[in-house]
XYZ file of C-alpha atoms in Angstrom:
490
model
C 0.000 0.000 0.000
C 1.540 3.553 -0.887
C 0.686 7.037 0.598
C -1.496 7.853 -1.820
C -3.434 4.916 -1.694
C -3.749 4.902 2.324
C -7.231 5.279 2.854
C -7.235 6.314 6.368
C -4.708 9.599 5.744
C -6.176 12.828 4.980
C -4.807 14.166 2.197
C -4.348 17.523 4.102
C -1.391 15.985 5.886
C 0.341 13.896 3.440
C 1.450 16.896 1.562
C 4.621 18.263 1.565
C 5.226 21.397 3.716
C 5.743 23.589 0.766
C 2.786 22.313 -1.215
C 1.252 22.755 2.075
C 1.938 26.782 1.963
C 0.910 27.049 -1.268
C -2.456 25.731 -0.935
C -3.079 27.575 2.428
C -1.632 31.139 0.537
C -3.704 30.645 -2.027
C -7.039 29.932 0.053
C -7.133 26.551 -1.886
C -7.364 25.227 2.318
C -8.538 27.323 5.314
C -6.350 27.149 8.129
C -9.245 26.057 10.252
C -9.081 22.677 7.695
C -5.702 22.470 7.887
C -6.047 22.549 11.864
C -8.848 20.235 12.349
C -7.032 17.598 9.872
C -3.863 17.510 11.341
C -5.425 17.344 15.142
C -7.498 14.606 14.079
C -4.559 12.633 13.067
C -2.537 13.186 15.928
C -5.288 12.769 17.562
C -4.691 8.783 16.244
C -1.629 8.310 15.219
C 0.680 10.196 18.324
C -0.870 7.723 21.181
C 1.133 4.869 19.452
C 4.842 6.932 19.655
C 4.196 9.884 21.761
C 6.447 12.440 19.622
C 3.949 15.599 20.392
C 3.748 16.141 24.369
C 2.096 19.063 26.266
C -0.491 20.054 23.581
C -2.725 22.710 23.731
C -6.096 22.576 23.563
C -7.957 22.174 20.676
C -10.245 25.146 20.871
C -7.736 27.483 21.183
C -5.734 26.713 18.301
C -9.033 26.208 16.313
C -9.393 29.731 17.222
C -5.874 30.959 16.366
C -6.416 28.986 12.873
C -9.906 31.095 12.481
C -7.922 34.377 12.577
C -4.930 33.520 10.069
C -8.285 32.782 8.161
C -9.329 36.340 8.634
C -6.067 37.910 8.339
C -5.734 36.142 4.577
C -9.199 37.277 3.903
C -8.177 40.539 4.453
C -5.006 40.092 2.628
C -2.778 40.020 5.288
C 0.272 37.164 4.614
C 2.049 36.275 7.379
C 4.760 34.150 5.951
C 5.551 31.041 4.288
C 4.406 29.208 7.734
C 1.126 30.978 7.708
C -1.494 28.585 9.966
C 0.776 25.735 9.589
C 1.149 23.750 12.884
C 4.264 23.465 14.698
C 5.666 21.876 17.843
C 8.610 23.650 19.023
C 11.618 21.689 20.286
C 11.309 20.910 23.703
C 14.700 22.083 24.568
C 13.664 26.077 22.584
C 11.738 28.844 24.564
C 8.208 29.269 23.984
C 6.513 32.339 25.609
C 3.501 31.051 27.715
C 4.566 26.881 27.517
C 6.302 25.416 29.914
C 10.108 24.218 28.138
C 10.895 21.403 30.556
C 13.557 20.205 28.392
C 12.540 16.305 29.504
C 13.298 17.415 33.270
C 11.942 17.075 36.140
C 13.578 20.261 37.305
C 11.787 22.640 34.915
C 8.549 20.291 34.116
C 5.942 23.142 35.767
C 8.330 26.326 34.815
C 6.158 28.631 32.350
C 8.752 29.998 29.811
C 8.115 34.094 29.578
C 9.666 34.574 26.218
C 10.447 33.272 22.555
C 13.644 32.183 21.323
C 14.907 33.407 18.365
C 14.021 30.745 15.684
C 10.478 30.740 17.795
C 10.046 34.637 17.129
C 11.008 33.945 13.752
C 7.965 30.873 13.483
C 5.362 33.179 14.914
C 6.194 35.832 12.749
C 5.816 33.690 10.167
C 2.438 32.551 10.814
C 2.958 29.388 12.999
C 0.469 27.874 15.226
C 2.183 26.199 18.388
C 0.205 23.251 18.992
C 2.504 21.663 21.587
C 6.416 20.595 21.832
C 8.411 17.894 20.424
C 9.606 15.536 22.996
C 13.443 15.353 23.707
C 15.745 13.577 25.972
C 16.414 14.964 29.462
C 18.431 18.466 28.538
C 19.044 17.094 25.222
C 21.623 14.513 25.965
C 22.030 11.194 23.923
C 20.495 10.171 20.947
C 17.202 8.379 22.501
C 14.210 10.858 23.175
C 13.278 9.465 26.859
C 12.576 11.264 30.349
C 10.879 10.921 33.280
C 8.411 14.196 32.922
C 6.306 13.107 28.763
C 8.375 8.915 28.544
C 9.575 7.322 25.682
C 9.414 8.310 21.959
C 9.130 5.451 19.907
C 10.125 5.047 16.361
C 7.166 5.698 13.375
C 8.328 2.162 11.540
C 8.399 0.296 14.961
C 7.420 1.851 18.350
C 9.357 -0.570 20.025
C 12.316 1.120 19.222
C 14.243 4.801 19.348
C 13.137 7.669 17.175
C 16.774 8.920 18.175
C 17.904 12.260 19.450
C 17.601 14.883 20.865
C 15.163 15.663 18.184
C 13.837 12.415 18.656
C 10.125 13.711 19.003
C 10.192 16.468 16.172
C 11.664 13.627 13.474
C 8.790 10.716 14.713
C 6.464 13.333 14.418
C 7.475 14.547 11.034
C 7.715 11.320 9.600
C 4.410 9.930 10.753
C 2.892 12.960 9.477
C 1.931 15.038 12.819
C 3.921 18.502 11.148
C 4.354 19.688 7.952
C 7.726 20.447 9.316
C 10.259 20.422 12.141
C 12.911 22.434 14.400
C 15.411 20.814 15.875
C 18.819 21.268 17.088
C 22.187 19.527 17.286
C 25.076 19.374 19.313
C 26.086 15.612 18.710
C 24.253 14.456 16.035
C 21.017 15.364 17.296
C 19.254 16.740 13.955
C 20.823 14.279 11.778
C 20.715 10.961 14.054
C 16.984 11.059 14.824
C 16.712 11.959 10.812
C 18.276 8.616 9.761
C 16.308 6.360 12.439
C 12.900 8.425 10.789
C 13.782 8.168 7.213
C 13.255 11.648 6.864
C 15.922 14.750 6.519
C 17.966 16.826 8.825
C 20.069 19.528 8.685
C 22.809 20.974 11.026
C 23.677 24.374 9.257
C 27.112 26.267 9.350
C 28.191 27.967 12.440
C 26.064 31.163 12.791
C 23.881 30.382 9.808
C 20.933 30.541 12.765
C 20.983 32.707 15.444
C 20.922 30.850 18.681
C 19.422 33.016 22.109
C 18.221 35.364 23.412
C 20.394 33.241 26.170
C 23.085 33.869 28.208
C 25.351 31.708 27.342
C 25.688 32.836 23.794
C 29.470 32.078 23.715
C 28.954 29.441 25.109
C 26.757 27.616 23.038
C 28.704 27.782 19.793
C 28.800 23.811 18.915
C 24.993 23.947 19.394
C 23.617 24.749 16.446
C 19.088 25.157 15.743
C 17.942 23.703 12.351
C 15.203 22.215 10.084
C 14.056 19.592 9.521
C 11.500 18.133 6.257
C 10.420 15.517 4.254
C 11.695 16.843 1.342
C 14.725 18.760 0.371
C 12.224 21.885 -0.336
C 11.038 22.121 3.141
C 14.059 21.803 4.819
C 15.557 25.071 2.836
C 12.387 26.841 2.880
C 11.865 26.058 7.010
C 16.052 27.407 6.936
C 14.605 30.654 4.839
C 12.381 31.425 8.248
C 14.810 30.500 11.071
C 18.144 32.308 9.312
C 19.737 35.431 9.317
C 21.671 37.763 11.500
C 20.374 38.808 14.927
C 22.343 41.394 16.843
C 21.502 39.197 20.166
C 23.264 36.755 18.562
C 26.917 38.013 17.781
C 28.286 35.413 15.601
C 25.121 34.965 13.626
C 25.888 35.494 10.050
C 24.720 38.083 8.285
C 23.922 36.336 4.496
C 20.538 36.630 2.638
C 18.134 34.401 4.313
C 15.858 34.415 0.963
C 18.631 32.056 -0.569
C 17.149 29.536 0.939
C 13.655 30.200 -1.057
C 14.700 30.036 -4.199
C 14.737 26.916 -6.424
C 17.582 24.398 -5.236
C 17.860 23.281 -9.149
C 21.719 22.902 -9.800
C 23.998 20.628 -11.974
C 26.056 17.989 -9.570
C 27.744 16.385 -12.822
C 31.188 16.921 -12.106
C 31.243 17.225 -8.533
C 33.342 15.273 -6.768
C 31.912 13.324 -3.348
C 34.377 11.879 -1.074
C 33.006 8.750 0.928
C 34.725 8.229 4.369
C 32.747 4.843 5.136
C 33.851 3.667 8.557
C 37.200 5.653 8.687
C 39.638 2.863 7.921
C 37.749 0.554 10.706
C 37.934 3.132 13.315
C 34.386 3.659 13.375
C 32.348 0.523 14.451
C 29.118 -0.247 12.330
C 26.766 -2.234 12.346
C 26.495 -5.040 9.992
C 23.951 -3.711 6.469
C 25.148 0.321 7.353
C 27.665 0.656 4.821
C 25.930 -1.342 2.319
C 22.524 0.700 2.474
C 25.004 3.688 1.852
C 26.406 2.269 -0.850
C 23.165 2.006 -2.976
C 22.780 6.196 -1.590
C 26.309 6.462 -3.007
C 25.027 5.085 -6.636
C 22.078 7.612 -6.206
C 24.400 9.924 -6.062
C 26.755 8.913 -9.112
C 23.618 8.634 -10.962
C 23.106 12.354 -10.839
C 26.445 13.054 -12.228
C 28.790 12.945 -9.151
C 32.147 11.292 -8.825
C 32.461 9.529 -5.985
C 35.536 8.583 -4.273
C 36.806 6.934 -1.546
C 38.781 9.507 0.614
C 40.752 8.651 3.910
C 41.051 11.428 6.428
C 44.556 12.956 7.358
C 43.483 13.384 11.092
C 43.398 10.179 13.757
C 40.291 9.653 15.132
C 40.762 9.143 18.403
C 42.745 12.368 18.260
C 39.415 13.857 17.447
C 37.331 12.014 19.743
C 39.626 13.308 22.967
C 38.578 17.156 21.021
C 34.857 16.164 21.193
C 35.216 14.902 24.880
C 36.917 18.438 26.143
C 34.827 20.310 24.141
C 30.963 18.740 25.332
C 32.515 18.705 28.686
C 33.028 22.658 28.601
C 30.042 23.273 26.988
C 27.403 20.825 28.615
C 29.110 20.953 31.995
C 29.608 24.728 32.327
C 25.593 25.129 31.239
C 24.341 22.876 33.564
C 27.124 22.772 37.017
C 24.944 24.618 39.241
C 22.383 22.015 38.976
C 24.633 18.970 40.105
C 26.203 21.378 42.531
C 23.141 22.053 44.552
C 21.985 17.992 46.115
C 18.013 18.881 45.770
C 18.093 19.266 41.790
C 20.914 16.885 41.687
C 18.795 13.627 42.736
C 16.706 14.551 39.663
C 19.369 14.364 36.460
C 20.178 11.523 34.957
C 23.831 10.377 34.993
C 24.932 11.367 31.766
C 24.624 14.762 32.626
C 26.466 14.565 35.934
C 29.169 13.004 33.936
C 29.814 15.918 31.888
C 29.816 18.265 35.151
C 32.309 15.784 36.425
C 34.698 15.666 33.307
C 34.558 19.317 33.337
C 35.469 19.884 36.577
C 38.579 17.573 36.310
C 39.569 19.767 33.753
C 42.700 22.540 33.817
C 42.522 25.581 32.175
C 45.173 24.885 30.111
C 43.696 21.660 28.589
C 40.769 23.739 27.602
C 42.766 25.999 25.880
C 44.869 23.223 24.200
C 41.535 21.836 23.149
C 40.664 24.402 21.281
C 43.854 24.719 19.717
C 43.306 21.375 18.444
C 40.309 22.218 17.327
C 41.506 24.865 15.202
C 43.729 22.129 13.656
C 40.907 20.141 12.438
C 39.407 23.162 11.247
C 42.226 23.736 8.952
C 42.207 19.985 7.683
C 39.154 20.084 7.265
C 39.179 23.001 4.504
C 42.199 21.212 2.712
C 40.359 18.265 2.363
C 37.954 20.695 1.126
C 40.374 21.093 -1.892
C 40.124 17.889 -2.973
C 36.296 17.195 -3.280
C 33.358 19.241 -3.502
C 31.283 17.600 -0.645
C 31.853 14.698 1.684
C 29.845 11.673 2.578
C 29.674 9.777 5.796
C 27.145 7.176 7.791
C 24.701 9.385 9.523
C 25.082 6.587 12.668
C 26.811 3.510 13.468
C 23.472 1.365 14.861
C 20.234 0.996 13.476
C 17.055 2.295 15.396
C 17.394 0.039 18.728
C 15.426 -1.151 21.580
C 13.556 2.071 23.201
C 14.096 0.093 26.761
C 17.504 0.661 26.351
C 19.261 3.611 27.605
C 22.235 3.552 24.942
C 23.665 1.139 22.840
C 26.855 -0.695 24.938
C 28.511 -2.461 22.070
C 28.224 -2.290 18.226
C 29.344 -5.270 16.266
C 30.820 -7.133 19.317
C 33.248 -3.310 19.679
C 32.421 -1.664 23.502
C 31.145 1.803 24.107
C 32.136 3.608 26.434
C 30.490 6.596 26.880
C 26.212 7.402 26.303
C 27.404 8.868 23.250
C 30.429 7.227 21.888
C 28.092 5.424 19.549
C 27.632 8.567 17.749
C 31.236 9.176 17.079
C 30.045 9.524 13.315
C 28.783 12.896 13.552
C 31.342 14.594 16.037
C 33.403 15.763 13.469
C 31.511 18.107 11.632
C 30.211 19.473 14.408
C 33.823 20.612 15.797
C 34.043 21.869 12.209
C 30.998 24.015 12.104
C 30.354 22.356 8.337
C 26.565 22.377 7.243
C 25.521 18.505 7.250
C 22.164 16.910 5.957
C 21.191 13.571 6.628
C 19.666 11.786 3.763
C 17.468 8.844 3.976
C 19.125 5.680 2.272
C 16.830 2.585 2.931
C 15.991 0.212 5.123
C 17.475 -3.012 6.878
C 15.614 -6.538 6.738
C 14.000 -5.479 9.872
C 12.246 -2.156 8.200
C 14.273 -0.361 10.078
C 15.546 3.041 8.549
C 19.008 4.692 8.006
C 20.884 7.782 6.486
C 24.021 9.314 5.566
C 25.226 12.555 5.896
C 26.270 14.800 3.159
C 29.118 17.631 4.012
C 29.768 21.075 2.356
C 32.645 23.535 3.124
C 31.921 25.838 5.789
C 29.019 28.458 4.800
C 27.905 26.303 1.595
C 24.470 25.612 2.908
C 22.912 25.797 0.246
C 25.207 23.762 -1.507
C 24.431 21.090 0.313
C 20.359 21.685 0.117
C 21.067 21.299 -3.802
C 22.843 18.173 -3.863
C 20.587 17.054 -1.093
C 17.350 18.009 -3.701
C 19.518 16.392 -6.312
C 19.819 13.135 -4.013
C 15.948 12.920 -3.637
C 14.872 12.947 -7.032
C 17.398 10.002 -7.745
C 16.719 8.246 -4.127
C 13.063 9.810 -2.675
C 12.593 7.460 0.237
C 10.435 9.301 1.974
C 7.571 8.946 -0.611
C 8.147 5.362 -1.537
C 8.351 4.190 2.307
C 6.112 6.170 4.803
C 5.831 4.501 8.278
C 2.361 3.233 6.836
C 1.122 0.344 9.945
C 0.826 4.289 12.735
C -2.283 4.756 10.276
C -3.517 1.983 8.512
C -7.033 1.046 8.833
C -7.534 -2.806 11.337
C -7.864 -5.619 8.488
């Protein structure tokens, strides 16, 4: 049975976000139709994987849907996310919803103002329906936590949607939002992407603004992006949340419209280099590499060279980077919590790791960090001399059991750490590349997976175009929704 042909899925949301727009811009769909359809289907598909947590009440955003009715009645346009519903990241602030960020800490705290990329959504005629459900403070690639549970994936609830955007990628893919926010630190937007067969972007450094926050330095390896079924969305979701914001000082200052305009382009000629498991540093699990391979031919048939390319730069070398750097950045955010013994009973232990690691750190080690980080940096654009784009596994496992906490081995290999089993991604996060996860098939068990495709730093849309280019070779999405969440009892 395809999409189309599902009998029990309202048209309204199988479309894709920006046929979505269209149709609602040019009063082919009231918002109010929109609304009711996609409520209805949460309404019987989210009970089965619980992506969408503390949702509003109907009425209300009835209501709210009523007046972007009016306002395009009397001409008024709000933007290309005009009545479209959205669930905000759990982890973003949304004035008047309580961000709990999957803790119990902050589970009744009432958030008095809008983020950024949530300004930017309202302004653009969003309707906040509820949040997507995350990990506790966003840590590890399994949405679970003790304030909404566990997020289960749309092609078997058993398992993990993946993380931290765990909840905003089920939801997506099982057809709850048009689109998605997320954000990514370690894999976060691109990991929960694979396991959902649907894509996810991590965008250059500044590319979108992160804040208003205080600890706008401080956040610099975590990065807010989109997320879509399509290629399309993705850039068009990127056209709302980018641009330069004066609260955000290292936000860059580029043309967000870029991101509008057609992502048409020629990829014959361009040169792909495919990293695989790094030599056998990276452990995989058996049927990874080989569902890459058939994205790889995708790829090739489009007009790209692919190549095998081995990195000058030792993995573990960049691993003990990673470590130094999540440990300053997660540990510094969140010490005061583990300090005080009332909040600290309440965190899980990944968290209080980080604390830990930072506080075993010198001053000096910090600083060497980040000189080594500047040396991967510098690799990174050399390599960038030899090939156009880069291609990598998006993760090492496939979707796994949701009891789990985190995966302990892959192929027989140990982990040792809740996130060592993304080691995959780490590296383009140090190097501030934009990244999109691709969907590349499925394993015997249905199970989905991706890969991630790399552009030099700032080429954003660069990547969006070979990503578009990808899709109309490879378009998984279509050919494979996560059908059983809404098929009608035989």
């Amino acid at each position: 049975m395809t999409l189309a042909a599902s009998a029990s899925l309202n048209p309204i949301v199988a479309m894709p976000a920006h046929a979505l727009s269209d149709a609602i811009r040019q009063r082919q769909l009231s918002c109010v139709e929109v609304m009711s359809a996609y409520l209805a289907h949460i309404d019987g598909t989210n009970p089965k994987i619980n992506a969408i947590v503390a949702r509003r009440e109907p009425e209300a955003l009835l209501a709210e849907a009523a007046e972007r009715d009016a306002q395009l009645a009397a001409g008024q346009w709000l933007g290309w996310m005009h009545g479209m519903p959205q669930a905000p990241k759990d982890l973003t602030a949304v004035r008047g919803m309580v961000t709990s960020m999957g803790s119990l800490v902050y589970k009744d705290v009432v958030t008095p103002h809008d983020s950024i990329i949530v300004e930017r959504m309202r302004a653009s005629g969003a309707i906040f329906i509820g949040r997507s459900n995350v990990p506790e403070f966003g840590l590890g690639s399994h949405t679970y936590n003790r304030v909404y549970g566990t997020t289960g994936n749309p092609y078997d609830p058993s398992k993990t949607a993946g993380g931290s955007s765990g909840g905003a990628a089920a939801a997506l893919a099982a057809r709850m939002l048009p689109v998605a926010d997320g954000s990514d630190f370690g894999g976060s937007l691109r990991n929960p992407a694979a396991f959902c067969n649907v894509y996810g972007m991590r965008p250059s450094a500044g590319r979108v603004p992160f804040g208003p926050s205080p600890e706008v330095f401080l956040k610099q390896l975590s990065y807010e992006g989109p997320m879509g079924r399509t290629p399309r969305d993705v850039a068009l979701l990127m056209s709302v949340m980018a641009g330069h914001d004066k609260r955000s000082p290292l936000s860059l200052r580029d043309d967000p419209a870029q991101f509008a305009a057609p992502l048409d382009a020629d990829m014959r000629g361009k040169r792909i280099g495919w990293l695989g498991d790094w030599n056998g540093y990276l452990a995989m699990e058996p049927g990874i590499l080989d569902l890459c391979s058939q994205g790889l031919a995708a790829l090739e048939s489009t007009g790209c060279d692919v190549v095998d390319y081995q990195v000058p730069f030792a993995g573990d070398r960049l691993w003990r980077i990673w470590l130094a750097h999540r440990h300053l950045m997660v540990g510094g955010q969140f010490h005061a919590l583990v300090q005080n013994p009332e909040t600290r009973k309440l965190l899980k232990p990944a968290l209080i790791w980080e604390v830990e690691g930072l506080d075993g750190m010198t001053a000096r080690q910090v600083y060497q960090a980040t000189e080594e980080r500047s040396a991967w940096y510098q690799t990174v654009l050399r390599m960038f001399d030899d090939v156009d784009f880069l291609a990598v596994p998006s993760a090492q496992v496939f979707p796994f059991d949701a009891a789990l906490d985190w995966p302990k081995q892959i192929a027989g290999r140990p982990m040792d750490t809740y996130h060592r089993w993304m080691e995959t991604v780490t590296p383009w996060t140090l190097a501030g590349c934009p990244v999109i996860s691709v969907p590349v098939g499925f394993n015997a068990q249905g199970l989905p997976m991706g890969m991630q495709l790399v552009g030099p730093p700032q080429a954003d849309r660069d990547v969006l175009c070979l990503a578009q280019a990808y899709e109309q070779a490879n378009d998984w999405v279509g050919a494979r929704p996560p059908e059983a969440l809404w098929r009608d009892p035989a």
